[in-house]
XYZ file of C-alpha atoms in Angstrom:
588
model
C 71.875 26.198 101.461
C 71.799 29.850 100.442
C 73.221 33.059 101.850
C 71.901 36.596 101.462
C 74.418 39.406 101.077
C 73.619 43.100 101.443
C 76.210 45.564 100.176
C 75.666 48.366 102.671
C 77.793 50.796 100.665
C 75.456 50.471 97.694
C 72.184 50.246 99.638
C 70.469 53.666 99.635
C 67.099 53.223 101.458
C 66.373 56.956 101.435
C 66.560 57.022 97.646
C 64.349 54.022 96.912
C 60.834 52.781 97.665
C 61.998 49.714 99.616
C 61.385 47.557 96.545
C 63.098 44.562 98.148
C 60.471 44.400 100.888
C 57.565 45.535 98.722
C 57.965 42.814 96.087
C 59.137 39.914 98.284
C 56.492 37.139 97.985
C 57.221 35.835 101.507
C 56.707 39.304 103.008
C 53.368 39.517 101.188
C 52.227 36.310 102.893
C 53.058 37.781 106.299
C 56.569 36.418 106.944
C 59.289 38.769 108.178
C 61.723 37.709 105.469
C 62.940 41.287 104.940
C 62.876 43.713 107.890
C 64.307 47.232 107.942
C 66.589 47.864 110.914
C 67.293 50.958 113.024
C 69.998 52.092 110.596
C 67.347 52.198 107.862
C 68.795 49.261 105.925
C 67.168 45.866 105.376
C 68.004 42.581 107.050
C 67.223 39.463 104.994
C 66.374 36.204 106.761
C 68.295 33.407 105.068
C 66.080 30.799 106.748
C 62.853 32.283 105.324
C 64.205 33.329 101.908
C 63.069 31.034 99.079
C 65.680 32.288 96.608
C 63.196 33.663 94.056
C 65.597 36.478 93.108
C 62.899 39.160 92.858
C 64.618 41.456 95.369
C 67.857 41.193 93.386
C 66.186 42.388 90.191
C 64.024 45.038 91.863
C 66.780 46.708 93.912
C 67.674 49.908 91.994
C 71.210 49.951 93.400
C 72.154 46.263 92.854
C 72.870 45.981 96.573
C 71.474 42.456 97.144
C 72.915 39.046 96.317
C 71.117 35.751 97.032
C 73.590 32.927 96.448
C 73.042 29.184 96.474
C 76.006 27.380 97.998
C 77.235 23.804 97.549
C 75.755 21.480 100.150
C 79.155 20.830 101.763
C 79.457 24.490 102.811
C 77.262 24.232 105.878
C 79.326 26.264 108.355
C 81.544 29.225 107.490
C 84.947 29.610 109.084
C 84.144 33.256 109.709
C 81.307 35.608 108.894
C 81.268 39.340 109.522
C 77.605 39.369 110.536
C 74.101 38.813 109.134
C 73.942 39.404 105.363
C 77.724 40.008 105.350
C 80.763 38.332 103.770
C 81.425 34.693 104.692
C 84.704 32.766 104.405
C 84.841 28.975 104.142
C 88.143 27.192 104.754
C 91.653 28.379 105.559
C 95.093 27.988 103.988
C 97.595 25.901 105.918
C 101.011 27.554 106.419
C 103.830 25.033 106.642
C 107.464 25.479 107.609
C 109.765 24.604 104.726
C 107.173 25.361 102.049
C 105.894 28.373 100.157
C 102.106 28.164 100.241
C 100.299 30.126 97.540
C 96.727 31.381 97.323
C 95.290 31.681 93.829
C 91.984 33.444 93.346
C 90.214 36.712 92.555
C 90.358 39.892 94.627
C 87.675 40.310 97.304
C 87.432 36.585 97.962
C 88.657 36.578 101.591
C 92.440 36.256 101.366
C 92.983 39.181 103.769
C 90.420 37.708 106.183
C 92.312 34.401 106.134
C 95.609 36.134 106.936
C 94.012 38.082 109.808
C 92.796 34.780 111.261
C 96.182 33.090 110.848
C 97.928 36.062 112.484
C 95.570 35.910 115.486
C 94.114 39.404 115.009
C 90.725 37.932 114.022
C 89.122 35.028 115.898
C 86.981 32.742 113.683
C 83.340 32.825 114.758
C 82.011 30.021 112.505
C 79.131 32.299 111.523
C 77.843 32.928 115.063
C 78.529 36.150 116.956
C 81.876 36.581 118.684
C 84.787 34.234 118.041
C 86.177 32.042 120.797
C 89.635 30.463 120.773
C 88.472 27.446 122.814
C 85.920 26.588 120.151
C 88.524 27.173 117.424
C 90.916 24.667 119.035
C 88.094 22.188 119.510
C 86.995 22.589 115.887
C 90.498 22.020 114.475
C 91.426 19.236 116.908
C 93.324 16.491 115.114
C 94.306 18.687 112.143
C 97.483 20.524 111.155
C 95.841 23.827 112.044
C 95.321 22.718 115.671
C 99.059 22.927 116.413
C 99.295 26.214 114.550
C 96.388 27.845 116.410
C 97.703 26.485 119.729
C 100.867 28.503 119.110
C 98.754 31.524 118.144
C 96.786 31.313 121.415
C 100.004 30.929 123.437
C 101.482 33.992 121.715
C 104.229 31.984 120.022
C 103.406 33.101 116.461
C 104.808 36.362 115.191
C 103.650 37.551 111.764
C 105.379 39.751 109.200
C 103.186 41.045 106.381
C 103.960 42.847 103.121
C 100.987 45.037 102.133
C 99.312 44.718 98.758
C 99.284 48.410 97.866
C 102.833 49.721 98.223
C 101.680 53.078 96.821
C 100.300 53.855 100.289
C 103.684 53.507 102.070
C 104.720 57.162 101.456
C 101.507 58.286 103.196
C 102.431 56.318 106.319
C 106.176 57.057 106.411
C 107.973 60.267 105.379
C 111.610 59.574 106.235
C 114.524 58.034 104.348
C 114.542 54.505 102.984
C 117.376 53.561 105.348
C 115.367 54.727 108.383
C 112.387 52.568 107.407
C 114.486 49.464 106.760
C 116.592 49.862 109.927
C 113.387 49.872 112.003
C 112.386 46.515 110.565
C 115.796 44.791 110.624
C 115.177 42.375 113.489
C 117.234 39.563 111.918
C 120.342 41.628 111.181
C 120.164 40.881 107.456
C 119.596 44.404 106.133
C 122.883 44.657 104.211
C 122.245 41.322 102.515
C 118.674 42.294 101.547
C 119.793 45.680 100.201
C 122.289 43.920 97.949
C 119.927 41.108 96.877
C 117.098 43.513 95.982
C 119.372 46.179 94.434
C 118.418 48.942 96.878
C 121.854 50.445 97.532
C 121.323 53.406 95.174
C 118.081 54.466 96.891
C 118.972 53.765 100.520
C 119.534 57.471 101.294
C 116.541 58.745 99.338
C 113.237 59.703 100.922
C 110.403 57.191 100.678
C 108.256 59.854 99.006
C 110.765 60.066 96.111
C 110.709 56.367 95.198
C 109.052 54.837 92.143
C 106.503 52.032 92.380
C 109.094 49.347 91.613
C 111.478 50.744 94.231
C 108.677 50.882 96.818
C 107.786 47.270 96.038
C 111.341 46.070 96.665
C 111.598 48.151 99.867
C 108.344 46.570 101.089
C 109.662 43.061 100.338
C 112.918 43.854 102.184
C 111.043 45.310 105.189
C 108.852 42.203 105.461
C 111.785 39.798 105.076
C 113.949 41.679 107.605
C 111.574 41.069 110.510
C 112.095 38.090 112.814
C 108.798 36.243 112.406
C 107.380 32.731 112.363
C 104.883 33.381 109.568
C 105.578 35.628 106.560
C 102.796 36.835 104.299
C 103.623 38.468 100.956
C 100.587 40.051 99.285
C 101.485 40.470 95.585
C 105.215 40.881 94.981
C 104.989 41.472 91.219
C 103.314 44.907 90.612
C 105.793 47.460 89.199
C 108.652 44.921 89.082
C 110.148 43.698 85.823
C 110.475 39.968 85.216
C 114.086 39.826 86.393
C 113.179 41.557 89.679
C 110.151 39.270 90.079
C 112.268 36.133 89.702
C 114.942 37.548 92.013
C 112.333 38.327 94.704
C 110.770 34.884 94.271
C 114.137 33.201 94.825
C 114.668 35.253 98.004
C 111.269 34.199 99.373
C 111.968 30.536 98.550
C 115.177 30.706 100.598
C 113.264 32.197 103.546
C 110.715 29.358 103.382
C 113.411 26.774 104.105
C 113.155 27.666 107.807
C 109.896 29.614 108.098
C 106.240 29.371 107.053
C 105.541 31.582 104.047
C 102.179 32.409 102.474
C 102.028 34.251 99.139
C 99.195 35.802 97.160
C 100.298 36.336 93.553
C 98.417 36.956 90.306
C 101.402 36.575 87.964
C 100.996 32.869 87.256
C 104.497 32.416 85.829
C 105.976 33.704 89.100
C 103.509 31.822 91.315
C 104.337 28.616 89.419
C 108.061 28.883 90.122
C 107.636 30.342 93.638
C 105.050 28.154 95.399
C 105.292 24.512 96.473
C 101.526 24.114 96.961
C 98.534 26.367 96.238
C 95.085 26.813 97.702
C 92.563 27.787 95.042
C 90.120 30.447 96.286
C 86.752 30.725 94.575
C 83.325 32.192 95.270
C 81.758 35.568 94.617
C 83.876 38.638 95.449
C 82.372 40.638 98.283
C 79.843 37.885 99.098
C 81.608 34.649 100.023
C 84.887 32.882 99.461
C 85.964 29.246 99.634
C 89.590 28.229 100.124
C 90.264 24.675 98.978
C 92.598 22.113 100.482
C 96.201 22.457 99.235
C 96.991 21.236 95.732
C 100.255 20.723 93.875
C 101.173 24.040 92.293
C 101.011 22.780 88.686
C 97.716 20.958 89.256
C 96.175 23.886 91.133
C 97.061 26.465 88.480
C 95.888 24.207 85.654
C 92.554 23.545 87.366
C 92.115 27.257 87.976
C 92.803 28.070 84.323
C 90.392 25.358 83.153
C 87.734 26.714 85.510
C 86.879 23.335 87.048
C 88.013 21.824 90.367
C 87.548 18.017 90.118
C 88.142 17.217 93.813
C 85.513 19.766 94.875
C 83.313 19.072 91.812
C 82.845 22.814 91.331
C 82.937 24.862 88.142
C 84.359 28.288 88.981
C 84.354 29.749 85.448
C 82.159 29.024 82.408
C 85.143 28.766 80.040
C 88.853 28.066 80.255
C 91.644 30.635 79.934
C 93.619 29.482 76.882
C 97.133 30.108 75.565
C 98.409 29.896 72.013
C 101.395 27.640 71.463
C 102.239 29.311 68.156
C 103.006 33.019 67.764
C 100.569 35.205 65.770
C 101.117 35.051 62.035
C 102.290 38.108 60.169
C 99.494 39.810 58.248
C 100.571 41.529 55.046
C 97.332 43.270 54.088
C 96.987 45.398 57.243
C 97.019 49.157 56.749
C 99.891 51.117 58.327
C 98.728 53.751 60.815
C 101.964 55.709 61.031
C 105.702 55.377 60.443
C 108.258 57.033 62.709
C 111.963 57.782 62.315
C 114.620 57.119 64.940
C 114.762 59.619 67.802
C 116.540 59.994 71.152
C 116.243 61.638 74.553
C 118.816 62.436 77.265
C 118.428 63.596 80.864
C 121.452 65.629 82.043
C 123.823 62.833 81.043
C 122.183 60.612 83.695
C 120.067 58.556 81.302
C 119.740 58.410 77.538
C 117.302 56.619 75.256
C 117.561 55.993 71.550
C 115.009 54.303 69.331
C 115.069 52.588 65.981
C 112.636 53.563 63.262
C 109.429 51.598 62.979
C 105.818 51.472 61.881
C 102.513 50.948 63.647
C 99.588 49.123 62.056
C 95.876 49.707 62.347
C 93.952 47.329 64.583
C 97.007 45.660 66.142
C 98.173 45.373 69.724
C 101.888 45.948 70.277
C 103.534 44.640 73.433
C 106.433 46.607 74.936
C 108.861 44.625 77.106
C 112.121 45.313 78.881
C 113.620 45.873 82.348
C 112.560 48.730 84.615
C 114.499 51.974 84.216
C 115.244 51.243 80.553
C 113.099 54.032 79.040
C 109.771 52.342 78.209
C 107.663 55.013 79.905
C 109.839 57.740 78.381
C 109.273 56.188 74.950
C 105.485 56.100 75.217
C 105.383 59.604 76.719
C 107.312 60.898 73.690
C 104.859 59.122 71.378
C 102.003 60.633 73.377
C 103.500 64.104 73.030
C 104.099 64.599 76.754
C 107.899 64.763 76.244
C 109.818 66.198 73.295
C 112.782 64.195 71.879
C 116.229 65.829 71.798
C 117.149 64.417 68.389
C 114.923 63.270 65.549
C 111.487 64.468 64.540
C 108.406 62.857 66.022
C 105.472 64.474 64.284
C 103.078 61.528 64.180
C 100.004 63.615 63.338
C 97.791 61.193 65.253
C 95.809 61.572 68.452
C 96.877 59.402 71.382
C 95.106 58.298 74.570
C 97.552 57.431 77.348
C 97.090 55.502 80.610
C 100.107 56.156 82.847
C 101.815 53.545 85.003
C 101.009 55.258 88.292
C 97.375 56.199 88.839
C 96.017 58.623 91.424
C 92.393 58.610 92.500
C 92.418 62.116 93.945
C 89.106 63.305 92.521
C 85.870 63.230 94.555
C 83.882 62.627 91.354
C 81.765 59.525 91.060
C 83.091 57.021 88.518
C 80.173 57.428 86.107
C 80.511 61.231 86.001
C 84.282 60.980 85.640
C 83.989 58.677 82.612
C 81.066 60.605 81.123
C 83.110 63.805 81.381
C 85.910 62.244 79.315
C 83.842 61.355 76.266
C 80.284 60.863 75.068
C 81.400 57.334 74.043
C 80.746 56.333 77.655
C 76.978 56.241 77.022
C 77.163 54.222 73.801
C 75.905 50.643 73.827
C 79.249 49.420 72.429
C 81.290 50.934 75.252
C 78.892 49.662 77.907
C 78.746 46.107 76.537
C 82.333 45.665 75.297
C 84.303 47.690 77.867
C 82.317 48.645 80.975
C 80.542 45.317 81.518
C 83.607 43.025 81.086
C 85.638 45.318 83.366
C 82.810 45.122 85.951
C 82.455 48.878 86.200
C 78.699 49.054 86.791
C 79.124 48.286 90.477
C 81.609 51.174 90.769
C 79.556 53.870 89.028
C 78.215 55.509 92.182
C 81.472 55.378 94.128
C 83.929 58.262 94.127
C 87.438 57.802 92.759
C 88.967 58.484 96.173
C 87.186 55.432 97.632
C 88.459 52.904 95.068
C 91.065 50.233 95.751
C 94.139 49.885 93.532
C 92.559 47.194 91.365
C 89.283 49.098 91.012
C 91.131 52.290 90.111
C 93.156 50.368 87.521
C 90.012 49.137 85.772
C 88.545 52.647 85.723
C 91.812 54.027 84.291
C 91.804 51.390 81.511
C 88.199 52.276 80.665
C 89.041 55.999 80.729
C 91.885 55.445 78.266
C 89.674 53.456 75.862
C 86.815 55.934 76.290
C 88.687 58.809 74.641
C 88.565 59.473 70.909
C 92.043 58.707 69.573
C 93.958 56.942 66.805
C 96.273 55.079 69.196
C 95.874 53.879 72.769
C 98.880 53.414 75.063
C 98.447 51.536 78.347
C 101.369 51.428 80.780
C 101.224 48.328 83.030
C 97.453 47.682 82.994
C 97.923 44.396 84.913
C 98.996 46.034 88.201
C 96.705 45.002 91.117
C 94.384 43.014 88.830
C 93.691 39.377 89.648
C 94.015 36.553 87.088
C 90.360 36.771 86.021
C 90.546 40.535 85.581
C 93.806 40.307 83.621
C 92.269 37.777 81.262
C 89.177 39.940 80.781
C 91.257 43.123 80.357
C 93.313 41.344 77.698
C 90.142 40.424 75.848
C 88.714 43.960 76.146
C 91.851 45.637 74.750
C 92.249 43.123 71.922
C 88.603 43.300 70.848
C 88.633 47.078 71.083
C 91.653 47.311 68.762
C 90.199 44.845 66.257
C 86.631 46.188 66.193
C 87.563 49.867 65.964
C 90.694 49.378 63.790
C 92.701 51.277 66.391
C 96.298 50.664 67.404
C 97.054 49.746 71.019
C 100.439 49.645 72.747
C 100.726 47.820 76.076
C 103.711 48.080 78.422
C 103.655 45.187 80.894
C 105.842 42.668 82.737
C 103.260 39.870 82.981
C 104.471 37.355 80.392
C 101.067 35.629 80.297
C 99.268 38.894 79.544
C 101.774 39.888 76.845
C 101.434 36.390 75.355
C 97.628 36.547 75.116
C 97.476 40.178 74.004
C 100.253 41.067 71.583
C 100.697 40.525 67.864
C 104.151 42.167 67.724
C 106.748 43.271 70.270
C 108.980 46.279 70.827
C 111.970 45.074 72.873
C 114.043 47.416 75.037
C 117.677 46.687 75.858
C 120.468 48.527 77.656
C 121.583 49.264 81.210
C 118.782 50.338 83.575
C 118.984 53.978 84.716
C 121.954 54.570 82.364
C 121.116 53.764 78.751
C 118.198 52.290 76.848
C 117.505 51.311 73.263
C 114.092 50.586 71.733
C 114.265 48.188 68.785
C 111.843 48.354 65.898
C 108.632 46.300 66.200
C 109.329 42.599 65.676
C 107.284 39.419 65.411
C 106.303 37.763 68.687
C 108.709 34.894 68.091
C 111.713 37.092 67.284
C 110.818 39.615 69.980
C 110.355 37.042 72.742
C 113.595 35.294 71.813
C 115.504 38.577 71.929
C 113.900 39.682 75.218
C 114.351 36.390 77.064
C 117.877 35.855 75.741
C 118.828 39.131 77.428
C 117.345 37.794 80.683
C 118.874 34.316 80.184
C 115.464 32.713 80.813
C 113.612 30.051 78.828
C 109.980 28.948 79.012
C 108.460 25.544 78.302
C 104.805 24.800 77.602
C 102.611 22.914 80.048
C 101.385 19.699 78.416
C 97.896 20.105 79.835
C 97.068 23.797 79.312
C 99.868 25.079 76.996
C 100.605 27.843 79.498
C 104.221 29.077 79.661
C 106.335 27.792 82.569
C 109.816 29.010 83.532
C 112.542 26.395 83.022
C 114.984 25.817 85.842
C 118.356 27.411 84.972
C 120.815 24.946 83.393
C 118.214 22.170 83.223
C 118.269 19.884 80.189
C 115.341 21.662 78.534
C 116.820 25.076 79.347
C 120.110 24.120 77.656
C 118.373 22.593 74.623
C 116.145 25.622 74.010
C 119.038 28.065 74.353
C 121.026 26.049 71.841
C 118.088 26.245 69.378
C 117.341 29.926 70.197
C 113.806 28.873 71.173
C 113.357 30.781 74.406
C 109.549 30.979 74.395
C 107.761 29.344 71.465
C 109.274 25.870 71.773
C 108.664 22.893 69.451
C 107.081 24.955 66.687
C 106.533 22.934 63.552
């Protein structure tokens, strides 16, 4: 079986010669395989299409996808119309369990949640949806009872949105006013304390940082009295302590309610979920949601790129982790050395740094809690802020990607990137940066139309596109799925090595820091009061110092070597703390 997908946003029939129809061999023999509709755009008959792929290659706007599906996928759960996105399968929410969905963006997770909430009726690929047919289809399954409650109006859903940056556009009042509106369970005071929101409760929503907005969104979702809770990415803008704290809160909620979570931070998903559904397919074309798997098994299969039960390969190669930290290289040239410096803000917050050196061609990870001065540190290195004490005359050019990105320009992506640097048109940039980050499909879209994840990839490319000696990227993992994080890691690392440039990456995703960094700069102190940046250290020393401050240890999965959070006070947790092996455990 095959499906034909037309991306109507990319399709520009007035700017082409209808190559899809002109070169289709079935059309030439007289069949109506491709017919242009009243809106001027083509409709492709999936029954008549032979899958030759000529229309795909001839379309000047890459608007057509012809995809061969596994034989088992005969009937979609829902399809948005002819030549439109199709979803196969649904996750199964269960009371007493946290159910996770693991998969790329654009694969149908939002569609699945709309169906489970009752706002979208599955149509099984044919016209309008009908609840009677839905109940008949799921008769004898766990979903039958669930959808029966949906039809009877007995299911109330509470949903945390993916992009918390949009909350200030929808609500202009104080944080307390927003949370009081959602407090249907009478647990607002408890949530404010658990999520450390007391100091921002009287501030306006428009004044909050990304991390504060994320915690407010989690509190607002948890405060509602619902039967089914859906949390769409809890990790962006939160540090690892806040991520673990939020995960523990959600686990407690799941003891009495059904909870569904989409999360791309695998360390958090591993400790948060009881079971996971792996979602695979082709973003924007079709998505398949598997039956539930044990969380460890599901994550490991996803990382390996092969699902044995479904007999499907979802990735040509596995995502791998190194058990041993990178070795120190002694023959690497030093880019720049800096002395200690400090910065204070009206006695409200102060930051001091130790002296250090940066090497050519290396990637430095920067880790520490939120509000500890990491962004202030990189802004001082970038020359955006002047230190109060100590000289910081690095005499190097720096390209900086900020933590919070705004797509407020009507420019198309290609013209935006071309306007930054002529490097955009070089074969190296196109093959080593643009193609892995999947930017080609975004070139003709304006920045204002991009989603958070798409805007993040453009911002990473824009940072690497500039001519500079050092590249600083502040939280490049935000809103990227697992595949995109892995590819972004590879892009940044290869870019630093091939061009002998220094890169500094501030991020809270332990997996990304693990795969990317050769050395670490660890921040300590009291958030929003005092911060201290230590000199660059080896990965082993840096991770030990960072995780000791958090009182967290990681073990290695026997199957994939990926890091997994140890349960507090478990035997392995106690042993590793005694040996000061918080991250790289059992190193020979």
